[in-house]
CSV table of C-alpha atoms in Angstrom, one decimal:
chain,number,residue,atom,x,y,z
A,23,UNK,CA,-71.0,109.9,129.9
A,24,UNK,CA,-67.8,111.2,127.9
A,25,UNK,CA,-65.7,110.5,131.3
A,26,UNK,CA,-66.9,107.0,131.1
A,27,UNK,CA,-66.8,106.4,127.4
A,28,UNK,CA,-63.6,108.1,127.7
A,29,UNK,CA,-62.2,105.4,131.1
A,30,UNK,CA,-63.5,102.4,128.7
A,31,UNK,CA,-61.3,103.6,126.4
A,32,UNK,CA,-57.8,103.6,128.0
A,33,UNK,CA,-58.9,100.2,128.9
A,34,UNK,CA,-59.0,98.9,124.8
A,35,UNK,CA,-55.7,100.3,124.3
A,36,UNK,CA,-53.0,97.2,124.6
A,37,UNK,CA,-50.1,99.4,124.8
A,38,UNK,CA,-51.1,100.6,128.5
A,39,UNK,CA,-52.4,96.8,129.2
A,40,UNK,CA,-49.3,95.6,127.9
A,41,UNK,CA,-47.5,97.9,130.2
A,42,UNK,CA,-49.4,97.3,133.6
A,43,UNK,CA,-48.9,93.6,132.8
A,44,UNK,CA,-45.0,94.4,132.5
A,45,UNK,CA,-44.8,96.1,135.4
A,46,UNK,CA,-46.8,93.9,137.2
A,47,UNK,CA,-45.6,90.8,136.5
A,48,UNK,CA,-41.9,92.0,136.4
A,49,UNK,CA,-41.7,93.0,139.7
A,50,UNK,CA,-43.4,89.6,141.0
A,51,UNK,CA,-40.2,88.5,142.2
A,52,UNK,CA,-38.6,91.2,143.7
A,53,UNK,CA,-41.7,91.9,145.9
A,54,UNK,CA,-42.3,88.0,146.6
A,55,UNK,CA,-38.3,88.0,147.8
A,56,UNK,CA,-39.1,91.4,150.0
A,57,UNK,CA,-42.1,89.6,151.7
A,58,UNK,CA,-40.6,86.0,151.9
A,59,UNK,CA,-37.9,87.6,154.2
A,60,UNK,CA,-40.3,88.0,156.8
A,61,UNK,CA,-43.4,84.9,155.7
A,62,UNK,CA,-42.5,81.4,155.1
A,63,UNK,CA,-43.8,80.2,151.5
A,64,UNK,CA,-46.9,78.2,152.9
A,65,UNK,CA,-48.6,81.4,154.3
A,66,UNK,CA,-47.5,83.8,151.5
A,67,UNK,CA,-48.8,81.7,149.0
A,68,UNK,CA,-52.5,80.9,150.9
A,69,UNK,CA,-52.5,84.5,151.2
A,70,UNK,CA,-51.7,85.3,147.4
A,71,UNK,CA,-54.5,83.0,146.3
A,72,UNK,CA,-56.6,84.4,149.1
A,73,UNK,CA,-56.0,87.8,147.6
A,74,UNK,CA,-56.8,86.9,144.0
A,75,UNK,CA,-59.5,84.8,144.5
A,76,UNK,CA,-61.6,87.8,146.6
A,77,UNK,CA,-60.4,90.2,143.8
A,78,UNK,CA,-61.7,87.7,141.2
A,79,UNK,CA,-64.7,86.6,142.9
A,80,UNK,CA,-66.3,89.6,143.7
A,81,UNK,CA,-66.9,91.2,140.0
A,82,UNK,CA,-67.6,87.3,138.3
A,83,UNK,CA,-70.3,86.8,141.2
A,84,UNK,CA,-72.2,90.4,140.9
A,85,UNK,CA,-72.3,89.8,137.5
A,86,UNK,CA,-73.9,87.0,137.6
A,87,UNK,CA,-71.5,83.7,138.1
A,88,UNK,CA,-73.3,81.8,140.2
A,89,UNK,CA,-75.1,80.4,137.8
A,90,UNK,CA,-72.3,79.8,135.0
A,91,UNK,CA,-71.6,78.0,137.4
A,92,UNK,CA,-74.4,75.7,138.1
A,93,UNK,CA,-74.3,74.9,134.6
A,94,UNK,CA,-70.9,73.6,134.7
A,95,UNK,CA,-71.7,70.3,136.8
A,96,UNK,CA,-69.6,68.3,139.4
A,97,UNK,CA,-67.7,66.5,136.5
A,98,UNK,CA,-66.3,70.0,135.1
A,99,UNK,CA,-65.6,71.9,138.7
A,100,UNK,CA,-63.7,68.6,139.1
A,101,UNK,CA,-61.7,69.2,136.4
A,102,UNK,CA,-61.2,72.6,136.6
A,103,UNK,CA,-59.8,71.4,140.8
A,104,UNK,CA,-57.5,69.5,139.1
A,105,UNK,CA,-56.1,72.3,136.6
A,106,UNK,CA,-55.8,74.3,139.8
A,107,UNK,CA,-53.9,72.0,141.6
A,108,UNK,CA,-50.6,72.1,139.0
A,109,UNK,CA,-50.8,75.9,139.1
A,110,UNK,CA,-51.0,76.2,142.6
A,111,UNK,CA,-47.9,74.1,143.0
A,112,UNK,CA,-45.9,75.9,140.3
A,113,UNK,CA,-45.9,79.2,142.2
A,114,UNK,CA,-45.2,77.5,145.4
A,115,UNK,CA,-42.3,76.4,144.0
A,116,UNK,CA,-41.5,79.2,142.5
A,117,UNK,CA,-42.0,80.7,145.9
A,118,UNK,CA,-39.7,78.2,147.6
A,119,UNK,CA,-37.0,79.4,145.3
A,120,UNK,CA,-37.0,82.6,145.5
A,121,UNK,CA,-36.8,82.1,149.3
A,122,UNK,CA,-33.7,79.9,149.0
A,123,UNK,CA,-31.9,81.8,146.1
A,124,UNK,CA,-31.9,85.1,144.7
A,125,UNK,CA,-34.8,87.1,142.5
A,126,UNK,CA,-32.7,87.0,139.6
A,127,UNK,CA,-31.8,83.4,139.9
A,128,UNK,CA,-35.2,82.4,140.5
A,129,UNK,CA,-36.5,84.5,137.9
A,130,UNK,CA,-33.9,83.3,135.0
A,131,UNK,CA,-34.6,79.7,136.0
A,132,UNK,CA,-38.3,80.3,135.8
A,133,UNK,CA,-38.3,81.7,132.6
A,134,UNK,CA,-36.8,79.0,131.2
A,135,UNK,CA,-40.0,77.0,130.9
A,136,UNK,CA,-40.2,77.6,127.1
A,137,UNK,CA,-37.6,75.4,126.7
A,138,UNK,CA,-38.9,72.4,128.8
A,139,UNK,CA,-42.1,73.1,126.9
A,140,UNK,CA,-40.3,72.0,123.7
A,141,UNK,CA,-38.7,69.5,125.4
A,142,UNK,CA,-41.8,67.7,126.6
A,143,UNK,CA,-43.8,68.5,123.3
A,144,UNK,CA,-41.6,65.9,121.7
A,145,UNK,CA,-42.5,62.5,123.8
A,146,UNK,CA,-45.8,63.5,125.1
A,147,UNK,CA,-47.3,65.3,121.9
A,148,UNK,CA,-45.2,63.7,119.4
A,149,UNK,CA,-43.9,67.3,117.7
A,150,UNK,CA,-41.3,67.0,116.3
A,151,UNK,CA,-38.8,70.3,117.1
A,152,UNK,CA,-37.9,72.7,114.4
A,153,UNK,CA,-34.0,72.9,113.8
A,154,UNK,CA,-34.8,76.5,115.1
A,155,UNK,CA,-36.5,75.2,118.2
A,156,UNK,CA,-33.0,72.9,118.9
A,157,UNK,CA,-31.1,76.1,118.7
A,158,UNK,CA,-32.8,77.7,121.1
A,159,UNK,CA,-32.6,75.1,123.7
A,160,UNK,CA,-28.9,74.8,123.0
A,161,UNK,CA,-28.5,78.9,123.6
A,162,UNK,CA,-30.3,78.9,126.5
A,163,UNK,CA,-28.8,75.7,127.9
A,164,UNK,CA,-25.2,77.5,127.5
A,165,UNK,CA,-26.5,80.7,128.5
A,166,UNK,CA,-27.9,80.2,131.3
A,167,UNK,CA,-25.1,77.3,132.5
A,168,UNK,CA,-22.5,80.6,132.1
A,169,UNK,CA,-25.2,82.8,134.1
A,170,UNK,CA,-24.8,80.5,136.8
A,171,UNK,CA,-21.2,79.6,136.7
């Protein structure tokens, strides 16, 4: 019971989350480039999403998902088809570019998505950027132009 209670508790702690994630997540692209040498990006990415979904799957159904589920209706699982759809596409692409450019280039391109968030904030949600928000785009605009140059 203590060896449990004990297990439970390293997985409260955000620190060690935190630093699973980073690892994790970090070295995304430099694995995806090692296997993209050998795969093309339509395979690796049906098996990705393979993967996950069966490591997902598993622990939501045993636990009772089914019916969650049911409850949700045709209309919702629609809608949650379509959220799917945009996220599939955005690590194909990502995929794709890691397979025509380098993990470091892929990577510094990629996480320039903050700034395209702003960007499209302002005509499609009608926010206004903070002066703060405009210097940001402007650093990373020149930063990253003079990673690339």
């Amino acid at each position: 019971m203590a060896d449990r209670q004990r297990g439970q508790g390293l997985l409260n702690n955000p620190y060690l989350l935190m630093g699973i994630q980073l690892v994790l997540w970090g070295s995304y692209a430099a694995v995806s480039k090692l296997v993209l040498g050998s795969m093309a990006v339509w395979p690796f990415q049906c098996y990705s999403f393979g993967i996950a979904f069966a490591a997902l799957a598993v622990p939501y159904f045993v636990k009772g998902g089914w019916a969650h589920l049911r409850k949700l209706g045709a209309k919702k699982l629609l809608c949650l088809c379509a959220i799917a759809v945009p996220s599939f596409l955005y690590y194909f692409f990502y995929a794709t570019a890691l397979s025509l450019t380098g993990a470091v280039e892929a990577s510094v391109l990629n996480y320039t998505f903050p700034v395209f968030v702003l960007l499209l904030a302002w005509p499609v949600c009608g926010e206004r950027p903070a002066p703060r928000g405009v210097l940001a785009v402007l650093l990373v605009v020149l930063l990253a132009g003079r990673a690339f140059c």
